[in-house]
CSV table of C-alpha atoms and ligand atoms in Angstrom, one decimal:
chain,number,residue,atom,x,y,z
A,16,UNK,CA,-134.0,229.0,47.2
A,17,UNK,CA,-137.5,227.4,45.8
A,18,UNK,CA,-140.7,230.0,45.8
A,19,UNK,CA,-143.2,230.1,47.4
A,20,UNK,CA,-146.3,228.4,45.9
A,21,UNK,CA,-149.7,228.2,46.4
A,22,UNK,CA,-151.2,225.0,44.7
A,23,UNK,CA,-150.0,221.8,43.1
A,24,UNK,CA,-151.8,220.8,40.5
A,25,UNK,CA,-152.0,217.8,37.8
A,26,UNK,CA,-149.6,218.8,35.4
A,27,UNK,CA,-152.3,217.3,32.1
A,28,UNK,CA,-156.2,218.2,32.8
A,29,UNK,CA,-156.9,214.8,31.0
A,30,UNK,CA,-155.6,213.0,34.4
A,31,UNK,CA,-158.3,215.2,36.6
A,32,UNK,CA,-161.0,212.6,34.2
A,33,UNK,CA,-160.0,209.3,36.2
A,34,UNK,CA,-160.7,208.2,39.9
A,35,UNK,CA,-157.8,206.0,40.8
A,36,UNK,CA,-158.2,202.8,42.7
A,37,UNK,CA,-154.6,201.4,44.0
A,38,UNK,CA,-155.2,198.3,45.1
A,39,UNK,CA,-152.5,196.0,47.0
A,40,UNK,CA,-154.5,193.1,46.6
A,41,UNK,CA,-152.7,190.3,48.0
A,42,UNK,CA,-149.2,189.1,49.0
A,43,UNK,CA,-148.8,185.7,46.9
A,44,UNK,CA,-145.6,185.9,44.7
A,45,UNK,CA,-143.5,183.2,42.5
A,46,UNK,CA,-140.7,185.2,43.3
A,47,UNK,CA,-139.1,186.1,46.9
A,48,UNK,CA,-136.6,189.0,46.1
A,49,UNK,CA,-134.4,189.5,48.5
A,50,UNK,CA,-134.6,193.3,48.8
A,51,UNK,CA,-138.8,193.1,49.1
A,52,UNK,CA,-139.7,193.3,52.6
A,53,UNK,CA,-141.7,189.8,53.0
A,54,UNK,CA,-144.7,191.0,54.4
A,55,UNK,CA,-145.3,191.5,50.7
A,56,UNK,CA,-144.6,188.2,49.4
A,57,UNK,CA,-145.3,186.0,52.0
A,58,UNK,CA,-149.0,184.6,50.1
A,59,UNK,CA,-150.2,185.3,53.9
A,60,UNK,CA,-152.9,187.2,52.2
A,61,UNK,CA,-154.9,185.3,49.2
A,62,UNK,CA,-156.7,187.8,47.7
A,63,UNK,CA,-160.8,188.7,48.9
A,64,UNK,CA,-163.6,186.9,47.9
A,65,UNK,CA,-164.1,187.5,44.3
A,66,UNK,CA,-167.9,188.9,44.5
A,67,UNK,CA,-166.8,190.7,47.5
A,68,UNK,CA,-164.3,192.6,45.0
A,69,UNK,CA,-166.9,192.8,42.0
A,70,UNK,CA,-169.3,194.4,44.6
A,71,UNK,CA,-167.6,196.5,45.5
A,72,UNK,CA,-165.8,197.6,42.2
A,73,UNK,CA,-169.2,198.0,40.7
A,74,UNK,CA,-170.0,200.2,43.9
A,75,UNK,CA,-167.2,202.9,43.2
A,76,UNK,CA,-167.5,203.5,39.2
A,77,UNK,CA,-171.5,203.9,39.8
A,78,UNK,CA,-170.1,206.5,42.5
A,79,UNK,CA,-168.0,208.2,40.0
A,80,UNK,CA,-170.5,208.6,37.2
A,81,UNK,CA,-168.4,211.7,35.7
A,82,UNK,CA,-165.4,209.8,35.7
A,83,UNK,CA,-163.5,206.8,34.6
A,84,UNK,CA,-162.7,204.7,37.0
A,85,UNK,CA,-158.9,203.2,36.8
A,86,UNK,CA,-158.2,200.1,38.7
A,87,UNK,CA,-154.6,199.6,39.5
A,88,UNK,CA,-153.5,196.0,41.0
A,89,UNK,CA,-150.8,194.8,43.0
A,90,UNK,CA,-149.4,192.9,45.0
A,91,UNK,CA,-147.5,190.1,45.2
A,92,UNK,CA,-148.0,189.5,41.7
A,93,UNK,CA,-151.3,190.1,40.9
A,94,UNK,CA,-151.3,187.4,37.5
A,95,UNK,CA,-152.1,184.5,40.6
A,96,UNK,CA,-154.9,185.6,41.7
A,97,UNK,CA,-157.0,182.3,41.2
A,98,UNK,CA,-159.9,184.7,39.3
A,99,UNK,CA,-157.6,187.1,37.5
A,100,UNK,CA,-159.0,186.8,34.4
A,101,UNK,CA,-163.1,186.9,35.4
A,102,UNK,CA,-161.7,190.6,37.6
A,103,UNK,CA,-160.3,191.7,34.4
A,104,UNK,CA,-163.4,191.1,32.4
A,105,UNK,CA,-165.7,192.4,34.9
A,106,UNK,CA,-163.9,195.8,34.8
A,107,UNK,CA,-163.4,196.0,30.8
A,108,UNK,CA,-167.2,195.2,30.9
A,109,UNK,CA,-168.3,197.6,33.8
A,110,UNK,CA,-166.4,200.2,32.0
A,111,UNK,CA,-163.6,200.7,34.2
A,112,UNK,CA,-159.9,201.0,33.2
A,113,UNK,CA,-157.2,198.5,34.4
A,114,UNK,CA,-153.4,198.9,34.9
A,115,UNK,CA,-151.2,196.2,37.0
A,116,UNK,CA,-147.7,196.3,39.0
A,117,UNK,CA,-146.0,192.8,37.7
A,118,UNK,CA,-142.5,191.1,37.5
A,119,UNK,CA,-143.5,190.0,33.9
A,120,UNK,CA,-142.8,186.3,34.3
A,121,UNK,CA,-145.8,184.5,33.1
A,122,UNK,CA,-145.1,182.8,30.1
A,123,UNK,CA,-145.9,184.4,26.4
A,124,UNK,CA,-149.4,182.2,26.5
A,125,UNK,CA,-150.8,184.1,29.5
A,126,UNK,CA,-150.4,187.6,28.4
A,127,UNK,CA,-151.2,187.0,24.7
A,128,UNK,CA,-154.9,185.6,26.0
A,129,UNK,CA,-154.9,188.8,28.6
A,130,UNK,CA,-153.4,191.5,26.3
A,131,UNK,CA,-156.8,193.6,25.3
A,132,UNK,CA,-158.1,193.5,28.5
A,133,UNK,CA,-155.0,195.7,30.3
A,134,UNK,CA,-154.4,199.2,29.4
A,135,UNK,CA,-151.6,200.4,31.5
A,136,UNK,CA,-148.7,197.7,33.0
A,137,UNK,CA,-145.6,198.2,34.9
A,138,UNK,CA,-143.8,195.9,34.0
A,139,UNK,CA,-140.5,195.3,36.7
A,140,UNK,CA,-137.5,193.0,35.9
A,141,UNK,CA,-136.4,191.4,39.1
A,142,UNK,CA,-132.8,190.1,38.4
A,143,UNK,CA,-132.8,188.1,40.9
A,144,UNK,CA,-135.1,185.4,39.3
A,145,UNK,CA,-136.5,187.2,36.6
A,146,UNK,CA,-135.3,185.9,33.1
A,147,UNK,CA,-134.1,188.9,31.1
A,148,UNK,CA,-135.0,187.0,27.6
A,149,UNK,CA,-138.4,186.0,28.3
A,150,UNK,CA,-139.0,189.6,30.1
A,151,UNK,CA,-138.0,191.3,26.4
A,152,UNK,CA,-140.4,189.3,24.8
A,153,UNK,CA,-143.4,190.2,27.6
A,154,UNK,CA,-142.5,193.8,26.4
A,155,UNK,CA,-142.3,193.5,23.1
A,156,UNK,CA,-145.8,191.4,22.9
A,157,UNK,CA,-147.6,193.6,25.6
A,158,UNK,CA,-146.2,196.8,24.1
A,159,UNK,CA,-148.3,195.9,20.7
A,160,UNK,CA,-151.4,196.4,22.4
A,161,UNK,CA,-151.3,198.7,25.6
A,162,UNK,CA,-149.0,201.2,27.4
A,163,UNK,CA,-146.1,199.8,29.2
A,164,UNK,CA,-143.8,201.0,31.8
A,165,UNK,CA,-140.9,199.4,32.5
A,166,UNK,CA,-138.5,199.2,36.0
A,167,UNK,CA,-135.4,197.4,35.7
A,168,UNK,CA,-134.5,197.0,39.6
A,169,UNK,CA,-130.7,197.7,39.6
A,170,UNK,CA,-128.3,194.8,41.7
A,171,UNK,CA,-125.5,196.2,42.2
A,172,UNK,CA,-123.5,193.0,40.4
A,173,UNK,CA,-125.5,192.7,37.7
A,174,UNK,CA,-125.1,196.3,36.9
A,175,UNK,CA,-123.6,196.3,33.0
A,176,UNK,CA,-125.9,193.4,32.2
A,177,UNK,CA,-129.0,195.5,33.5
A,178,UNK,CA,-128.3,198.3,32.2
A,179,UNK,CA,-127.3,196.3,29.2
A,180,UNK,CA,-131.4,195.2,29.0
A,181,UNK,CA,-132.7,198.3,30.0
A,182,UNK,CA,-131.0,200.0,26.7
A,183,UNK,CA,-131.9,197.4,25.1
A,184,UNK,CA,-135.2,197.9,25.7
A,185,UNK,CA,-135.3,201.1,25.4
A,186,UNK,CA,-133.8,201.3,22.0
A,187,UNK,CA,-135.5,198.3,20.1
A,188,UNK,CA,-139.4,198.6,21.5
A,189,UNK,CA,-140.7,201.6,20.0
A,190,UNK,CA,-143.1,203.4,23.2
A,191,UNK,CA,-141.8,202.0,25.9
A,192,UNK,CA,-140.4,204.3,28.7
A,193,UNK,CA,-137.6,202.9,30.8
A,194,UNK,CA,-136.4,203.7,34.3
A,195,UNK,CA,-133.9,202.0,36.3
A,196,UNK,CA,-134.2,202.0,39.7
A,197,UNK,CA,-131.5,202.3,42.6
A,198,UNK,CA,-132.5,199.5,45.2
A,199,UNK,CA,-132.9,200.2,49.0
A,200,UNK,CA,-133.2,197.6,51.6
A,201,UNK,CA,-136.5,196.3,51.9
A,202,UNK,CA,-137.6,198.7,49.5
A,203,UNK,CA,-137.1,201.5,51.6
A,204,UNK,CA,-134.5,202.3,54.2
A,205,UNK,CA,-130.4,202.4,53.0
A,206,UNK,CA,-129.6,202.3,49.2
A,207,UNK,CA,-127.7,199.3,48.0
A,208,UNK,CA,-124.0,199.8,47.4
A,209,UNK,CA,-123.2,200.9,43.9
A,210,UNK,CA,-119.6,202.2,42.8
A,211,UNK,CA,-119.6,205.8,41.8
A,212,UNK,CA,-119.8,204.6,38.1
A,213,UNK,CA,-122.5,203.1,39.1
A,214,UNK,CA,-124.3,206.2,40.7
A,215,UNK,CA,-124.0,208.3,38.3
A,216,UNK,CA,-125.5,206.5,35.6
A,217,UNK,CA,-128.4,205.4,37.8
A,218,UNK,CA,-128.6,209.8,38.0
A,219,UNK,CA,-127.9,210.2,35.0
A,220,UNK,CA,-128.8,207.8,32.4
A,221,UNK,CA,-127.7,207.6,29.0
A,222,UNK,CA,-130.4,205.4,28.1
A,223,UNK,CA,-132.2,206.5,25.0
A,224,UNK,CA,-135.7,206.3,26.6
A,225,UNK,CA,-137.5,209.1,25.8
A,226,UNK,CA,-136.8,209.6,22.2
A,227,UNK,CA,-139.0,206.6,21.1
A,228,UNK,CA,-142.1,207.5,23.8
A,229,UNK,CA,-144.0,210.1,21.9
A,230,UNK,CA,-143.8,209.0,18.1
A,231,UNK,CA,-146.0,205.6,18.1
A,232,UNK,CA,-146.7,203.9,14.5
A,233,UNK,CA,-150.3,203.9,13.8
A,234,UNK,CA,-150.3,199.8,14.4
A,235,UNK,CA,-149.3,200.6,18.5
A,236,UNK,CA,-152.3,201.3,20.8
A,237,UNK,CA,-152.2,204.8,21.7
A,238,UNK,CA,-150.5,205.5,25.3
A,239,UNK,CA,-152.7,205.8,28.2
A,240,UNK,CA,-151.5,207.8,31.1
A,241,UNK,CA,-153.6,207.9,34.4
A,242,UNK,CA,-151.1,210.1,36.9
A,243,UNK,CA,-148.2,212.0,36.0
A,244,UNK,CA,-146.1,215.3,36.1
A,245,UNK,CA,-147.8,218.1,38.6
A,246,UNK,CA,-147.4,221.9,38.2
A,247,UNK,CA,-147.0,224.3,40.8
A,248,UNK,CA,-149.2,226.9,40.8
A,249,UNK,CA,-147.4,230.8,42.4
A,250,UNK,CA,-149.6,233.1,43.9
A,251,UNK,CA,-149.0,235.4,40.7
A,252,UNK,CA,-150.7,232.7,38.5
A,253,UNK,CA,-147.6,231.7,37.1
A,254,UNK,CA,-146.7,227.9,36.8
A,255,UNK,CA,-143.9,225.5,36.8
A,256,UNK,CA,-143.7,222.1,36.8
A,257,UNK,CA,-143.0,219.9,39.3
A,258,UNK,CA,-141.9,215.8,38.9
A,259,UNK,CA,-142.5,213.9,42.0
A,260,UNK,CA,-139.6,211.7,42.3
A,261,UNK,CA,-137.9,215.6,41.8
A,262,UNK,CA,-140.0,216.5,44.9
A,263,UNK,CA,-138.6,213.4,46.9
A,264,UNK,CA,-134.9,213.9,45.9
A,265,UNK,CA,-134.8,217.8,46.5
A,266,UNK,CA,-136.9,217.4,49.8
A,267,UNK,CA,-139.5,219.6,48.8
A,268,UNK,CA,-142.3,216.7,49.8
A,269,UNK,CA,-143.6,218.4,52.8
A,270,UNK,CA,-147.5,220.0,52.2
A,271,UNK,CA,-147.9,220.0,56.5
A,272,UNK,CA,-151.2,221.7,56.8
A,273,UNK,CA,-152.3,222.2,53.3
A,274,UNK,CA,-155.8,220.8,51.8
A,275,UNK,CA,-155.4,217.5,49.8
A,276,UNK,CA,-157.6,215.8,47.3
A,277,UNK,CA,-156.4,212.0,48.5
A,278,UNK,CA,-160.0,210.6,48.5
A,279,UNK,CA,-161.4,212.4,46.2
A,280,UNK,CA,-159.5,211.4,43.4
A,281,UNK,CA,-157.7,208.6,44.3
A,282,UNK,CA,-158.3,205.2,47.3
A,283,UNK,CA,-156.1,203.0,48.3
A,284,UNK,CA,-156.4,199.3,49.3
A,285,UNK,CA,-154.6,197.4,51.8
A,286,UNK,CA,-154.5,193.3,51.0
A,287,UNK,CA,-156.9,192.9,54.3
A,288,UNK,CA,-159.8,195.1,52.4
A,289,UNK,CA,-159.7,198.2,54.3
A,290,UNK,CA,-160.0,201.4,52.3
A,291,UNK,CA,-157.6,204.6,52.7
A,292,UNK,CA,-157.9,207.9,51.4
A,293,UNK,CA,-153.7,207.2,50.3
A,294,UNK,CA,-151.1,205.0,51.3
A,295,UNK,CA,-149.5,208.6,53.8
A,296,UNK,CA,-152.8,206.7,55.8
A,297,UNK,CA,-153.9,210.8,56.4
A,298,UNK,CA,-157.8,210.2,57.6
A,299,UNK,CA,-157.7,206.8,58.6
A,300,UNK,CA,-159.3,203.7,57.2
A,301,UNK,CA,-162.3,205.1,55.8
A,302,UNK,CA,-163.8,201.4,55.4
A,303,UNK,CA,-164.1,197.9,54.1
A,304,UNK,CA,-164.4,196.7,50.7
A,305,UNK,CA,-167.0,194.0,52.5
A,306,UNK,CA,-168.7,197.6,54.2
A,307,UNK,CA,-172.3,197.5,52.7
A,308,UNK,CA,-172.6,201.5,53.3
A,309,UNK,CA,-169.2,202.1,52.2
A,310,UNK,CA,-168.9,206.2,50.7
A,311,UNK,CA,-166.6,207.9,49.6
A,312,UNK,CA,-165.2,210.7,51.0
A,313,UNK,CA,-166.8,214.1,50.3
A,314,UNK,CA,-164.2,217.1,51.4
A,315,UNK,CA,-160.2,217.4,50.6
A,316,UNK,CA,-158.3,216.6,53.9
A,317,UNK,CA,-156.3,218.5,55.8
A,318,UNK,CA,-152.4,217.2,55.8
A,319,UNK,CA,-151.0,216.3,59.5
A,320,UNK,CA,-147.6,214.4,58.3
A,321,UNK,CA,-144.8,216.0,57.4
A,322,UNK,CA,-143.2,213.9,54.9
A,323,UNK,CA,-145.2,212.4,51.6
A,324,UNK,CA,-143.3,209.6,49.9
A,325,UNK,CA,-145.4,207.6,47.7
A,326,UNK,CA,-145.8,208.5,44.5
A,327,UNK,CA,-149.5,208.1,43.6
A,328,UNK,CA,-150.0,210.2,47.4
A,329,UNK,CA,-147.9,213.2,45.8
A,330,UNK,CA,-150.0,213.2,42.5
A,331,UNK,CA,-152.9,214.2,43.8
A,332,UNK,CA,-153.6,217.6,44.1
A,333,UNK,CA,-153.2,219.9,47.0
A,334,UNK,CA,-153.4,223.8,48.0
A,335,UNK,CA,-152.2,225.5,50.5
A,336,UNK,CA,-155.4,226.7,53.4
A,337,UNK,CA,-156.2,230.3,53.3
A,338,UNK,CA,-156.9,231.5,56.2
B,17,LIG,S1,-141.5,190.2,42.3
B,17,LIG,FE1,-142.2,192.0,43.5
B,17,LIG,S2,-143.6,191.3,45.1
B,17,LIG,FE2,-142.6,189.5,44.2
B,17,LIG,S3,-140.9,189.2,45.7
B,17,LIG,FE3,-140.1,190.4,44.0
B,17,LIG,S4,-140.4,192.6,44.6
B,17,LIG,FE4,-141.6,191.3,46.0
B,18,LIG,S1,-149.0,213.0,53.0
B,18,LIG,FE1,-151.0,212.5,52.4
B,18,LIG,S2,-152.3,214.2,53.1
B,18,LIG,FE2,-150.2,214.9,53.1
B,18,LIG,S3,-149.9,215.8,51.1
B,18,LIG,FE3,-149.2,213.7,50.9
B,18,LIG,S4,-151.0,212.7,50.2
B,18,LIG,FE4,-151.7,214.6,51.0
């Protein structure tokens, strides 16, 4: 049976330095994945104004003045928005850190004249229409100058050849970590159908990811990690750590009633502009980015769901109310 603890904390001090901005900014996609609910990819949503968004990006990193701010985008795929490249400047020049969700798929032109101005990417291969080929070479380019993470979303029926790419990958690019990841319909909801082969390697997998991550030649930007692993804190002082897709799969992603620093180290953007302390929506929408009196939250919140599933929500840290 799991103690008893008092306090999850970040599991690195260095990720208590950054204010994290998750931004969904739009839902305008070249692909239409099957398995992505298409409220997401539907280009209903075309991305704000862009002096609305500078505004307001300017706004948050002068409210953060001990911190860096790190913006993370996505979407849809956040590469179409029609000013991508004048929002990336404006955040490398007003000193703010940028990361992006995206499916990879814009040719080796874009992201060589884009490379220096991202320095974290998650980089997802969508088998469906993604091009495993071209998605290597993304990696492999990108990989020279920032730190990439990289999802292989696992169809059942293209199993061996996905795995195939995510060893692949894993083995010949030299700091990239690897996950594959089990599909569930429309992203959430009931997991796909895989055989039991199939299963246990998406457990267990053999993939060797994780001996190439820490050793980096001297010619490879240095890795950059915003969020990570958490530690839980016991009442004796003693630690442990604690993974958070660990905390989803043993169901120990409950923190009902306990303080939580969503807001204070971390927002969350819907595509529509309106500002949340995390995507568990605990304390409402706390404003607009077109608000011209928008401020930040002040105070931890107290936790009133009983279920936290998003990964960014469980990396913040949390303690338990003493009474
Ligand atoms: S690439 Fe991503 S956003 Fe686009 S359709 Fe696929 S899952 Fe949805
Ligand atoms: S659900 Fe929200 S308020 Fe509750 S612990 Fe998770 S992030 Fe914090």
């Amino acid at each position: 049976m799991a103690r008893d603890y008092i306090k999850l904390k970040h599991g690195n001090p260095a990720y208590e330095n950054y204010f994290v901005v998750n931004w969904c900014f739009f839902t305008i996609c070249n692909f239409a994945c099957t398995y992505c609910p298409t409220f997401l990819h539907d280009g209903k949503h075309r991305g704000l104004d862009i002096n609305l968004v500078k505004n307001f990006c300017r706004k948050i990193i002068e409210m953060k003045p001990d911190k860096r701010v790190f913006f993370e985008l996505t979407g849809g795929e956040i590469t179409y928005y029609k000013h991508f490249s004048e929002l990336m400047n404006f955040l490398k020049d007003n000193g703010a850190d940028t990361g992006m969700i995206s499916n990879g798929s814009r040719d080796l032109a874009f992201w060589e004249k884009h490379k220096h101005l991202i320095d974290h990417i998650c980089l997802s291969f969508h088998p469906e229409q993604g091009d495993a080929e071209h998605f290597f070479q993304v990696v492999k380019l990108l990989n020279q100058e920032t730190t990439v993470h990289v999802n292989i979303m696992m169809l059942p029926e293209k199993f061996d050849a996905l795995y195939g790419l995510a060893t692949r990958i894993s083995s010949e690019i030299e700091g990239v970590s690897v996950a594959i990841q089990a599909l569930f319909e429309g992203m959430s909801g009931k997991i796909f159908s895989y055989t039991d082969e199939q299963k246990n390697l998406l457990e267990n997998p053999s993939l060797p990811m994780g001996t190439n991550i820490l050793y980096r030649r001297a010619t490879l930007a240095p890795k950059k990690v915003y969020r990570g692993e958490m530690k839980k804190v016991f009442s004796d002082g003693t630690e442990e750590v604690a993974n958070p897709p660990e905390l989803i799969s043993k169901g120990e992603n409950n923190w009902f009633g306990w303080k939580c620093s969503i807001g204070l180290e971390n927002i969350v953007i819907d595509p529509g502009g309106n500002v949340l302390r995390g995507w568990c929506k605990v304390g409402g929408v706390i404003g607009n980015v077109s608000d011209e009196n928008f401020r930040l939250p002040s105070n931890q919140v107290i936790c009133s769901t009983k279920n936290c599933y998003c990964g960014l929500d469980i990396m913040a840290a949390k303690e338990v109310v003493v009474l």
